[in-house]
Short mmCIF file of C-alpha atoms and ligand atoms in Angstrom, two decimals:
data_model
loop_
_atom_site.label_atom_id
_atom_site.label_comp_id
_atom_site.label_asym_id
_atom_site.label_seq_id
_atom_site.Cartn_x
_atom_site.Cartn_y
_atom_site.Cartn_z
CA MET A 21 15.59 7.02 -18.92
CA ASN A 22 12.97 6.26 -21.56
CA ILE A 23 9.98 4.35 -20.21
CA ASP A 24 7.15 3.42 -22.58
CA LEU A 25 4.37 4.94 -20.47
CA LYS A 26 1.69 4.43 -23.12
CA ASN A 27 1.88 0.64 -22.88
CA LEU A 28 2.81 0.42 -19.22
CA THR A 29 0.66 -1.65 -16.87
CA ILE A 30 0.99 -2.29 -13.13
CA GLU A 31 2.47 -5.74 -13.72
CA LYS A 32 4.98 -4.52 -16.29
CA ALA A 33 6.08 -1.65 -14.05
CA HIS A 34 6.37 -4.00 -11.09
CA ASP A 35 8.53 -6.45 -13.05
CA SER A 36 10.82 -3.66 -14.23
CA LEU A 37 11.11 -2.13 -10.76
CA LYS A 38 11.84 -5.53 -9.25
CA ALA A 39 14.45 -6.31 -11.90
CA GLY A 40 16.05 -2.93 -11.27
CA GLU A 41 15.60 -1.79 -14.90
CA TYR A 42 14.59 1.55 -13.43
CA THR A 43 13.86 2.88 -9.96
CA VAL A 44 10.65 4.18 -8.43
CA LEU A 45 12.18 7.66 -8.69
CA ASP A 46 12.80 7.22 -12.44
CA LEU A 47 9.23 6.10 -12.92
CA ALA A 48 7.78 8.98 -10.92
CA ASN A 49 10.01 11.42 -12.81
CA ALA A 50 8.81 10.07 -16.16
CA TYR A 51 5.21 10.88 -15.17
CA LEU A 52 6.12 14.27 -13.71
CA LYS A 53 7.72 15.15 -17.03
CA VAL A 54 4.51 14.38 -18.93
CA ILE A 55 2.50 16.41 -16.43
CA LYS A 56 4.86 19.33 -16.89
CA GLU A 57 4.49 19.13 -20.68
CA LYS A 58 0.72 18.74 -20.82
CA ASN A 59 -0.89 20.19 -17.72
CA SER A 60 -0.89 23.84 -18.72
CA GLU A 61 -2.98 23.01 -21.79
CA LEU A 62 -5.23 20.32 -20.31
CA ASN A 63 -5.57 21.42 -16.61
CA VAL A 64 -5.74 17.84 -15.36
CA TYR A 65 -3.93 18.27 -12.05
CA LEU A 66 -4.84 21.07 -9.65
CA GLU A 67 -1.68 20.33 -7.71
CA VAL A 68 1.35 18.09 -8.04
CA TYR A 69 2.33 17.10 -4.49
CA VAL A 70 5.64 18.51 -3.26
CA ASP A 71 6.62 15.23 -1.63
CA VAL A 72 6.45 12.91 -4.66
CA MET A 73 10.18 12.19 -4.52
CA ALA A 74 10.10 11.51 -0.77
CA GLN A 75 7.25 9.03 -1.33
CA ALA A 76 9.23 7.46 -4.17
CA GLU A 77 12.27 7.00 -1.96
CA ARG A 78 10.18 5.23 0.69
CA ALA A 79 8.77 2.93 -1.97
CA GLN A 80 12.20 2.20 -3.42
CA ALA A 81 13.34 1.13 0.06
CA MET A 82 10.53 -1.47 0.06
CA PHE A 83 12.10 -3.06 -3.02
CA THR A 84 15.43 -3.12 -1.22
CA ASP A 85 14.09 -4.69 1.97
CA GLY A 86 11.86 -7.17 0.14
CA SER A 87 8.50 -5.86 1.34
CA ALA A 88 7.37 -4.60 -2.08
CA THR A 89 3.94 -5.61 -3.41
CA LEU A 90 2.34 -5.09 -6.83
CA MET A 91 1.33 -1.52 -5.93
CA THR A 92 4.71 -0.47 -4.53
CA GLY A 93 6.09 2.48 -6.46
CA ILE A 94 3.05 2.70 -8.75
CA PRO A 95 2.24 6.36 -9.53
CA VAL A 96 -1.39 7.12 -8.64
CA ALA A 97 -3.48 10.27 -9.21
CA LEU A 98 -6.07 11.15 -6.57
CA LYS A 99 -9.36 12.88 -7.26
CA ASP A 100 -9.50 16.17 -5.36
CA ASN A 101 -12.16 14.84 -2.95
CA MET A 102 -9.85 12.29 -1.25
CA LEU A 103 -8.04 13.18 1.95
CA PHE A 104 -4.25 12.74 1.98
CA GLU A 105 -2.89 13.90 5.32
CA GLY A 106 -1.09 17.24 5.19
CA HIS A 107 -2.22 17.97 1.63
CA VAL A 108 -4.99 20.18 0.31
CA ALA A 109 -8.27 18.53 -0.73
CA SER A 110 -10.73 21.07 -2.11
CA ALA A 111 -13.40 19.05 -3.97
CA SER A 112 -12.71 21.68 -6.65
CA SER A 113 -14.71 24.19 -4.61
CA LYS A 114 -13.84 27.69 -3.42
CA ILE A 115 -15.28 26.82 -0.04
CA LEU A 116 -12.44 24.34 0.62
CA GLU A 117 -9.74 26.17 -1.30
CA ASN A 118 -7.16 26.01 1.49
CA TYR A 119 -8.47 23.01 3.39
CA LYS A 120 -5.66 20.66 4.42
CA ALA A 121 -6.49 17.06 5.26
CA THR A 122 -5.82 16.12 8.87
CA TYR A 123 -5.96 12.37 8.22
CA ASP A 124 -5.75 9.86 5.35
CA ALA A 125 -8.83 8.54 3.59
CA GLY A 126 -9.21 4.76 4.02
CA VAL A 127 -8.16 4.13 0.41
CA VAL A 128 -5.18 6.45 0.74
CA ALA A 129 -4.02 4.66 3.89
CA GLN A 130 -4.38 1.25 2.22
CA LEU A 131 -2.37 2.31 -0.84
CA LYS A 132 0.19 4.16 1.28
CA SER A 133 0.92 1.03 3.29
CA GLN A 134 1.71 -0.74 0.00
CA GLY A 135 4.05 2.05 -1.09
CA ALA A 136 1.97 3.57 -3.89
CA VAL A 137 3.20 7.02 -4.94
CA PHE A 138 0.56 9.78 -5.03
CA LEU A 139 1.46 12.25 -7.75
CA GLY A 140 -1.16 14.91 -7.11
CA ARG A 141 -4.84 15.81 -6.99
CA THR A 142 -6.97 15.99 -10.11
CA ASN A 143 -9.65 18.40 -11.21
CA MET A 144 -13.32 17.46 -10.85
CA ASP A 145 -16.79 18.95 -10.96
CA GLU A 146 -17.35 20.93 -7.76
CA PHE A 147 -18.25 18.44 -5.00
CA ALA A 148 -18.53 15.80 -7.78
CA MET A 149 -21.70 17.35 -9.19
CA GLY A 150 -21.62 17.17 -12.96
CA SER A 151 -20.71 15.09 -15.99
CA SER A 152 -18.09 17.25 -17.69
CA THR A 153 -15.71 18.78 -15.08
CA GLU A 154 -16.98 22.18 -16.22
CA SER A 155 -18.41 23.00 -12.79
CA SER A 156 -14.97 23.04 -11.12
CA ALA A 157 -14.11 26.34 -9.44
CA TYR A 158 -10.61 25.95 -10.92
CA GLY A 159 -11.26 25.90 -14.65
CA ILE A 160 -12.16 23.25 -17.18
CA THR A 161 -10.14 20.11 -17.93
CA ARG A 162 -9.61 19.23 -21.58
CA ASN A 163 -10.01 15.75 -23.01
CA PRO A 164 -6.54 14.41 -23.94
CA ILE A 165 -8.02 12.53 -26.94
CA ASN A 166 -9.32 15.81 -28.40
CA PRO A 167 -8.86 19.00 -26.35
CA ASP A 168 -11.93 20.66 -27.89
CA TYR A 169 -14.11 18.21 -25.97
CA VAL A 170 -14.99 17.66 -22.31
CA PRO A 171 -13.29 14.74 -20.53
CA GLY A 172 -16.55 13.78 -18.82
CA GLY A 173 -17.07 14.11 -15.11
CA SER A 174 -17.11 14.40 -12.33
CA SER A 175 -13.78 12.48 -12.19
CA GLY A 176 -12.66 14.17 -15.43
CA GLY A 177 -9.18 14.97 -14.12
CA SER A 178 -8.58 11.41 -12.92
CA ALA A 179 -9.66 10.02 -16.31
CA ALA A 180 -7.56 12.52 -18.25
CA ALA A 181 -4.52 11.86 -16.04
CA VAL A 182 -4.49 8.21 -17.11
CA ALA A 183 -5.44 8.95 -20.73
CA MET A 184 -2.60 11.47 -21.17
CA ASN A 185 -0.08 9.11 -19.47
CA GLY A 186 0.19 11.53 -16.56
CA ALA A 187 -0.39 8.70 -14.04
CA LEU A 188 -0.32 4.94 -14.39
CA VAL A 189 -3.66 4.62 -12.58
CA SER A 190 -6.01 6.91 -10.70
CA LEU A 191 -8.84 6.82 -8.22
CA GLY A 192 -12.22 8.35 -8.91
CA SER A 193 -15.50 8.46 -7.04
CA ASP A 194 -18.84 7.52 -8.52
CA THR A 195 -22.20 8.69 -7.16
CA GLY A 196 -24.17 8.44 -10.40
CA GLY A 197 -21.56 7.62 -13.04
CA SER A 198 -18.59 9.84 -12.23
CA ILE A 199 -16.00 7.10 -12.76
CA ARG A 200 -17.59 5.32 -15.72
CA GLU A 201 -18.67 8.33 -17.78
CA PRO A 202 -15.27 10.10 -17.85
CA ALA A 203 -13.57 6.71 -18.38
CA SER A 204 -15.79 6.23 -21.44
CA PHE A 205 -15.11 9.78 -22.72
CA CYS A 206 -11.33 9.44 -22.32
CA GLY A 207 -11.06 5.89 -23.68
CA ILE A 208 -10.02 4.14 -20.46
CA VAL A 209 -11.43 1.57 -17.99
CA GLY A 210 -13.45 2.77 -14.97
CA LEU A 211 -14.94 0.59 -12.23
CA LYS A 212 -17.74 1.61 -9.89
CA THR A 213 -17.48 -0.90 -7.06
CA THR A 214 -20.24 -2.59 -5.04
CA TYR A 215 -21.56 -0.22 -2.37
CA GLY A 216 -19.84 -1.08 0.91
CA THR A 217 -16.71 -2.72 -0.54
CA VAL A 218 -14.42 0.33 -0.69
CA SER A 219 -14.03 2.67 2.27
CA ARG A 220 -15.76 6.06 2.10
CA SER A 221 -13.85 7.30 5.14
CA GLY A 222 -12.05 10.52 4.22
CA ILE A 223 -13.85 10.93 0.91
CA ILE A 224 -15.61 14.30 0.78
CA SER A 225 -19.24 13.20 0.73
CA MET A 226 -21.77 13.93 -1.98
CA GLY A 227 -24.61 11.39 -1.64
CA SER A 228 -23.65 9.00 1.13
CA SER A 229 -25.92 6.11 0.10
CA LEU A 230 -24.59 6.27 -3.47
CA ASP A 231 -20.89 7.32 -3.31
CA GLN A 232 -18.22 4.69 -4.04
CA VAL A 233 -14.53 4.96 -4.84
CA GLY A 234 -13.03 2.90 -7.64
CA PRO A 235 -10.10 2.45 -10.03
CA MET A 236 -9.54 4.25 -13.34
CA THR A 237 -6.96 2.46 -15.46
CA LYS A 238 -5.85 1.62 -19.01
CA THR A 239 -6.64 -2.10 -18.69
CA VAL A 240 -9.15 -4.31 -16.91
CA ALA A 241 -6.27 -6.24 -15.30
CA ASP A 242 -4.99 -3.03 -13.70
CA ALA A 243 -8.48 -2.21 -12.41
CA GLU A 244 -8.59 -5.67 -10.84
CA ILE A 245 -5.21 -5.24 -9.12
CA LEU A 246 -6.13 -1.85 -7.72
CA PHE A 247 -9.58 -3.07 -6.67
CA ASN A 248 -8.05 -6.00 -4.79
CA VAL A 249 -6.08 -3.54 -2.64
CA ILE A 250 -8.91 -1.16 -1.82
CA ASN A 251 -11.56 -3.87 -1.45
CA ALA A 252 -11.14 -3.99 2.32
CA TYR A 253 -13.21 -3.57 5.46
CA ASP A 254 -12.77 -0.23 7.22
CA ALA A 255 -14.18 0.31 10.71
CA MET A 256 -14.11 4.08 10.06
CA ASP A 257 -16.88 3.70 7.46
CA SER A 258 -20.16 2.62 9.05
CA THR A 259 -21.42 1.23 5.73
CA SER A 260 -18.31 -0.86 5.07
CA VAL A 261 -19.41 -4.49 4.66
CA PRO A 262 -17.49 -6.99 6.85
CA THR A 263 -15.23 -9.18 4.72
CA GLY A 264 -17.11 -12.42 5.45
CA LYS A 265 -20.35 -10.92 4.19
CA ARG A 266 -18.98 -9.91 0.80
CA VAL A 267 -20.47 -12.90 -0.90
CA SER A 268 -21.53 -13.01 -4.50
CA THR A 269 -24.47 -15.14 -5.61
CA THR A 270 -22.51 -15.93 -8.78
CA THR A 271 -20.55 -19.14 -8.35
CA THR A 272 -19.89 -20.26 -11.92
CA LEU A 273 -20.53 -18.14 -14.99
CA LYS A 274 -23.44 -19.08 -17.21
CA LYS A 275 -21.77 -17.12 -19.99
CA ARG A 276 -25.12 -15.43 -20.57
CA ILE A 277 -25.41 -11.65 -20.75
CA GLY A 278 -28.64 -9.65 -20.72
CA VAL A 279 -29.49 -6.65 -22.85
CA PRO A 280 -32.38 -4.47 -21.63
CA ARG A 281 -33.44 -3.64 -25.20
CA ALA A 282 -36.15 -1.08 -24.59
CA PHE A 283 -34.00 0.77 -22.07
CA VAL A 284 -30.94 0.82 -24.33
CA SER A 285 -32.78 2.40 -27.22
CA THR A 286 -34.45 5.15 -25.20
CA GLU A 287 -35.18 8.39 -27.02
CA GLY A 288 -32.29 10.67 -27.81
CA VAL A 289 -29.51 8.07 -27.84
CA ASN A 290 -26.77 8.89 -30.33
CA GLN A 291 -26.92 6.61 -33.39
CA GLU A 292 -23.18 5.99 -33.45
CA VAL A 293 -23.32 4.95 -29.80
CA LEU A 294 -26.12 2.48 -30.62
CA LYS A 295 -24.27 1.08 -33.61
CA ASN A 296 -21.13 0.64 -31.54
CA PHE A 297 -23.19 -1.13 -28.87
CA GLU A 298 -24.62 -3.60 -31.40
CA GLU A 299 -21.08 -4.32 -32.60
CA SER A 300 -20.01 -4.95 -28.99
CA CYS A 301 -22.84 -7.47 -28.61
CA GLU A 302 -21.61 -9.28 -31.72
CA LYS A 303 -18.06 -9.34 -30.39
CA LEU A 304 -19.18 -10.88 -27.12
CA LYS A 305 -21.19 -13.49 -29.05
CA ASN A 306 -18.06 -14.37 -31.00
CA ALA A 307 -16.24 -14.75 -27.70
CA GLY A 308 -18.74 -17.44 -26.69
CA TYR A 309 -21.28 -15.46 -24.71
CA GLU A 310 -24.98 -15.89 -25.21
CA ILE A 311 -26.64 -12.49 -25.54
CA VAL A 312 -30.29 -12.47 -24.48
CA ASP A 313 -32.92 -9.76 -24.20
CA VAL A 314 -34.08 -9.04 -20.67
CA SER A 315 -36.90 -6.89 -19.45
CA LEU A 316 -35.96 -4.30 -16.86
CA SER A 317 -39.00 -2.09 -17.01
CA LEU A 318 -38.12 -0.11 -13.88
CA LEU A 319 -34.54 0.79 -14.76
CA LYS A 320 -35.64 3.95 -16.56
CA TYR A 321 -36.90 5.31 -13.24
CA SER A 322 -33.36 5.26 -11.81
CA LEU A 323 -32.67 8.72 -13.16
CA PRO A 324 -35.71 10.47 -11.61
CA ALA A 325 -35.16 8.57 -8.34
CA TYR A 326 -31.49 9.58 -8.36
CA TYR A 327 -32.28 13.25 -8.89
CA ILE A 328 -34.45 13.16 -5.73
CA ILE A 329 -32.29 10.99 -3.45
CA MET A 330 -28.94 12.51 -4.44
CA PRO A 331 -29.89 16.20 -3.84
CA ALA A 332 -31.57 15.22 -0.55
CA GLU A 333 -28.28 13.70 0.64
CA VAL A 334 -26.28 16.58 -0.86
CA SER A 335 -28.30 19.15 1.06
CA SER A 336 -27.66 17.35 4.36
CA ASN A 337 -23.99 16.55 3.67
CA LEU A 338 -23.07 20.06 2.58
CA ALA A 339 -24.71 21.67 5.62
CA ARG A 340 -21.35 21.22 7.39
CA TYR A 341 -19.72 23.96 5.27
CA ASP A 342 -20.92 26.82 7.39
CA GLY A 343 -17.89 29.07 7.67
CA ILE A 344 -17.29 27.92 11.23
CA ARG A 345 -15.64 24.54 11.02
CA TYR A 346 -14.09 24.19 7.58
CA GLY A 347 -12.54 26.29 4.87
CA LEU A 348 -13.81 29.64 3.72
CA SER A 349 -15.34 31.96 6.32
CA SER A 350 -16.99 35.28 5.53
CA GLU A 351 -17.55 38.06 8.08
CA GLY A 352 -21.10 38.78 9.20
CA ASP A 353 -22.97 40.67 11.93
CA LYS A 354 -25.05 37.73 13.02
CA LEU A 355 -24.41 33.99 12.87
CA PHE A 356 -26.93 33.62 10.07
CA ASP A 357 -25.05 36.24 8.01
CA VAL A 358 -21.84 34.25 8.41
CA TYR A 359 -23.58 31.14 7.09
CA ALA A 360 -25.30 32.91 4.22
CA LYS A 361 -22.29 34.92 3.09
CA THR A 362 -19.86 32.01 3.35
CA ARG A 363 -22.11 29.63 1.46
CA GLY A 364 -23.11 32.26 -1.08
CA ALA A 365 -19.48 33.06 -1.85
CA GLY A 366 -18.07 29.54 -1.53
CA PHE A 367 -20.50 27.37 -3.50
CA GLY A 368 -20.89 27.48 -7.27
CA LYS A 369 -24.16 27.51 -9.18
CA GLU A 370 -24.63 23.76 -9.65
CA VAL A 371 -23.95 23.04 -5.98
CA ARG A 372 -26.43 25.71 -4.86
CA ARG A 373 -29.02 24.35 -7.31
CA ARG A 374 -28.76 20.88 -5.78
CA ILE A 375 -28.83 22.10 -2.17
CA LEU A 376 -32.06 23.98 -2.97
CA LEU A 377 -33.57 20.94 -4.70
CA GLY A 378 -32.60 18.70 -1.79
CA ALA A 379 -33.95 21.04 0.88
CA TYR A 380 -37.20 21.19 -1.11
CA VAL A 381 -37.74 17.44 -1.47
CA LEU A 382 -36.99 16.95 2.23
CA SER A 383 -39.23 19.75 3.41
CA HIS A 384 -42.35 19.18 5.48
CA GLY A 385 -45.25 18.39 3.20
CA TYR A 386 -43.10 17.24 0.27
CA TYR A 387 -41.07 14.55 2.02
CA ASP A 388 -43.62 11.79 1.35
CA ALA A 389 -44.41 12.92 -2.16
CA TYR A 390 -40.79 13.01 -3.29
CA TYR A 391 -38.17 11.52 -1.01
CA ASN A 392 -40.17 8.59 0.35
CA LYS A 393 -41.49 7.72 -3.08
CA ALA A 394 -37.99 7.75 -4.56
CA VAL A 395 -36.78 5.41 -1.81
CA LYS A 396 -39.59 2.97 -2.68
CA VAL A 397 -38.69 3.17 -6.37
CA ARG A 398 -35.10 2.42 -5.41
CA ASP A 399 -36.13 -0.80 -3.62
CA ALA A 400 -38.22 -1.87 -6.58
CA ILE A 401 -35.35 -1.30 -9.02
CA ARG A 402 -32.96 -3.31 -6.84
CA ASN A 403 -35.42 -6.20 -6.59
CA GLU A 404 -36.08 -6.26 -10.31
CA LEU A 405 -32.34 -6.36 -11.03
CA GLN A 406 -31.80 -9.17 -8.55
CA GLU A 407 -34.48 -11.22 -10.29
CA VAL A 408 -32.86 -10.72 -13.70
CA PHE A 409 -29.46 -11.67 -12.29
CA LYS A 410 -30.85 -15.15 -11.59
CA GLU A 411 -30.91 -15.64 -15.37
CA VAL A 412 -27.83 -13.79 -16.58
CA ASP A 413 -24.28 -13.16 -15.30
CA ALA A 414 -24.32 -9.50 -16.24
CA ILE A 415 -26.17 -6.77 -18.08
CA ILE A 416 -24.70 -4.61 -20.81
CA THR A 417 -25.61 -1.15 -22.07
CA PRO A 418 -23.65 1.72 -23.56
CA THR A 419 -21.95 3.69 -20.75
CA VAL A 420 -23.21 7.09 -21.97
CA PRO A 421 -26.02 7.83 -24.45
CA THR A 422 -23.97 10.54 -26.18
CA LEU A 423 -20.48 11.11 -27.52
CA PRO A 424 -18.24 13.54 -25.59
CA TRP A 425 -19.52 17.08 -26.18
CA LYS A 426 -17.84 20.40 -26.71
CA PHE A 427 -17.38 22.87 -23.85
CA GLY A 428 -20.52 24.82 -23.00
CA GLU A 429 -22.77 22.68 -25.20
CA MET A 430 -24.71 21.19 -22.28
CA SER A 431 -24.16 23.59 -19.41
CA LYS A 432 -26.93 26.00 -20.38
CA ASP A 433 -29.56 23.34 -19.78
CA PRO A 434 -28.81 21.32 -16.64
CA VAL A 435 -31.50 18.74 -17.43
CA SER A 436 -29.85 17.80 -20.74
CA MET A 437 -26.64 17.16 -18.82
CA TYR A 438 -28.53 15.08 -16.22
CA LEU A 439 -29.81 12.86 -19.05
CA ALA A 440 -26.23 11.81 -19.80
CA ASP A 441 -26.44 9.75 -16.57
CA ILE A 442 -29.34 7.60 -17.76
CA TYR A 443 -27.33 4.35 -18.11
CA THR A 444 -25.01 4.82 -15.15
CA VAL A 445 -27.20 5.86 -12.19
CA GLY A 446 -28.96 2.47 -11.99
CA ALA A 447 -25.87 0.78 -10.52
CA ASN A 448 -25.62 3.43 -7.78
CA ILE A 449 -29.33 3.23 -7.02
CA ALA A 450 -29.08 -0.58 -6.69
CA GLY A 451 -25.59 -0.60 -5.11
CA VAL A 452 -24.23 -3.09 -7.66
CA PRO A 453 -20.83 -2.93 -9.42
CA ALA A 454 -20.43 -1.73 -13.02
CA ILE A 455 -17.45 -1.21 -15.27
CA SER A 456 -16.91 0.87 -18.39
CA VAL A 457 -14.55 -0.69 -20.92
CA PRO A 458 -13.45 1.11 -24.12
CA SER A 459 -15.45 -0.22 -27.09
CA GLY A 460 -14.08 1.80 -29.99
CA PHE A 461 -14.35 5.26 -31.51
CA SER A 462 -16.89 7.38 -33.35
CA GLU A 463 -16.22 8.41 -36.94
CA SER A 464 -14.83 11.65 -35.61
CA GLY A 465 -12.39 9.76 -33.39
CA LEU A 466 -14.13 10.19 -30.03
CA PRO A 467 -14.02 7.27 -27.56
CA ILE A 468 -17.09 5.15 -26.77
CA GLY A 469 -17.51 2.79 -23.80
CA LEU A 470 -19.42 -0.40 -23.02
CA GLN A 471 -20.90 -0.70 -19.53
CA ILE A 472 -21.11 -4.11 -17.89
CA THR A 473 -23.15 -4.44 -14.68
CA ALA A 474 -23.02 -7.43 -12.32
CA PRO A 475 -24.75 -8.52 -9.08
CA HIS A 476 -23.54 -7.27 -5.66
CA PHE A 477 -19.94 -8.33 -4.91
CA ALA A 478 -19.51 -9.93 -8.37
CA GLU A 479 -16.66 -7.66 -9.48
CA ASN A 480 -14.89 -10.83 -10.66
CA THR A 481 -17.60 -11.33 -13.27
CA LEU A 482 -16.86 -7.84 -14.58
CA PHE A 483 -13.15 -8.59 -14.75
CA THR A 484 -13.70 -11.86 -16.64
CA ILE A 485 -16.11 -10.42 -19.20
CA GLY A 486 -14.14 -7.15 -19.38
CA LYS A 487 -10.89 -8.96 -20.19
CA ASP A 488 -12.57 -11.12 -22.81
CA PHE A 489 -14.12 -8.04 -24.39
CA GLU A 490 -10.96 -5.95 -24.24
CA LYS A 491 -9.14 -8.48 -26.42
CA LEU A 492 -11.70 -8.06 -29.19
CA VAL A 493 -11.74 -4.26 -29.47
N1 LIG B 9 -23.27 13.20 -13.30
C1 LIG B 9 -23.87 12.79 -12.08
C2 LIG B 9 -24.29 13.99 -11.27
O1 LIG B 9 -24.03 15.09 -11.68
C3 LIG B 9 -22.95 11.89 -11.32
C4 LIG B 9 -22.02 12.56 -10.40
C5 LIG B 9 -21.17 11.60 -9.64
O2 LIG B 9 -21.19 10.40 -9.88
N2 LIG B 9 -20.44 12.13 -8.70
O3 LIG B 9 -24.90 13.84 -10.24
#
């Protein structure tokens, strides 16, 4: 059975499955074959689930009994921080190496009920901390577009899975850019959803006020289909917004898009990225959008605010890995020794760095100077954005200020890697949705992405503009 995986979309696969051109098992097998061919070189999947065929059979039965939906039988890759009952979820950390999920994450349960087929779990930066997937405890993942380069991170495995045709779609999580940045580096679409729209239940937490799950796909239409399934209230997530309150202020599109000029051309931005961005602006103009300059003078403070708030939440969230309740447990004479030895052996360098930073900014005497100030900055950024959204439907910037880099190029200096998040963290700080759509290639053939940001709950705006843009690239 020869299925053209490169050009396959959810709708095409659904039509073929419905027409009986191939079965869910054929489709799953086609992806498993690609994984078998490519995974040893690229290290995209940490595990291919043993029950893929059993899942495929259940999905095929839904076609027979007429209960199939668009997602039935669609092969999905899961980031390694999403719980799938009975399967390992390690967050790419040694501390959770053998941890088996005892329940399904909200998103997993929603997709399961529709008969999606989970192929396996993908590599990521340890506990989602990083922008290159180099901080995984289980080796690097290579970029399928050019294996000498990083795939981005932290959802690098989920991006690479789609880019190498090793899954039709995947799920990633985004705390400061971890869906959009790897999507941009691997030449695919990545959507960070409005905070509160997609369940965080059963997602291994990083920064709870910032984390969101979202789709990683080849097309904007696929991102929309997947989003429509996971955009659901979940009582198991205390920050899940009730359906009736998911109201966007955007009613009709003004067809006006804002460019925060000064912010876009901040120091150190790659010239090819800037040139590509200007070309994207032209393309959108040709598609009938008015492109206007907007002033967002506070947006540049998103990055410093993020690197205070995120480690503070990391240090509290990761306190639960103490050698008593979950995963790895080292022997020790006293309780404190058990904690120290377990955490010393189980956490990698980047994770320890952030726990230390977080404990510091939350400590007595520094709490007001750092954490409280960052929270105030966060409010100010959100308010400024909301004001600008009265004038424009969306804001555009490049997704990442650099091209994908080679392995090791950034890891010696953590701050240079943190700077790669400059354009993406704003959406997490403000809680608004943002999408990265492929916008072309550098001269050396590396993918570049355009980021579109919309007001709270205005994912539809992103889909409309994203689809218009996609046609022009
Ligand atoms: N690169 C960012 C960081 O290292 C974002 C991570 C994420 O979104 N999970 O914090």
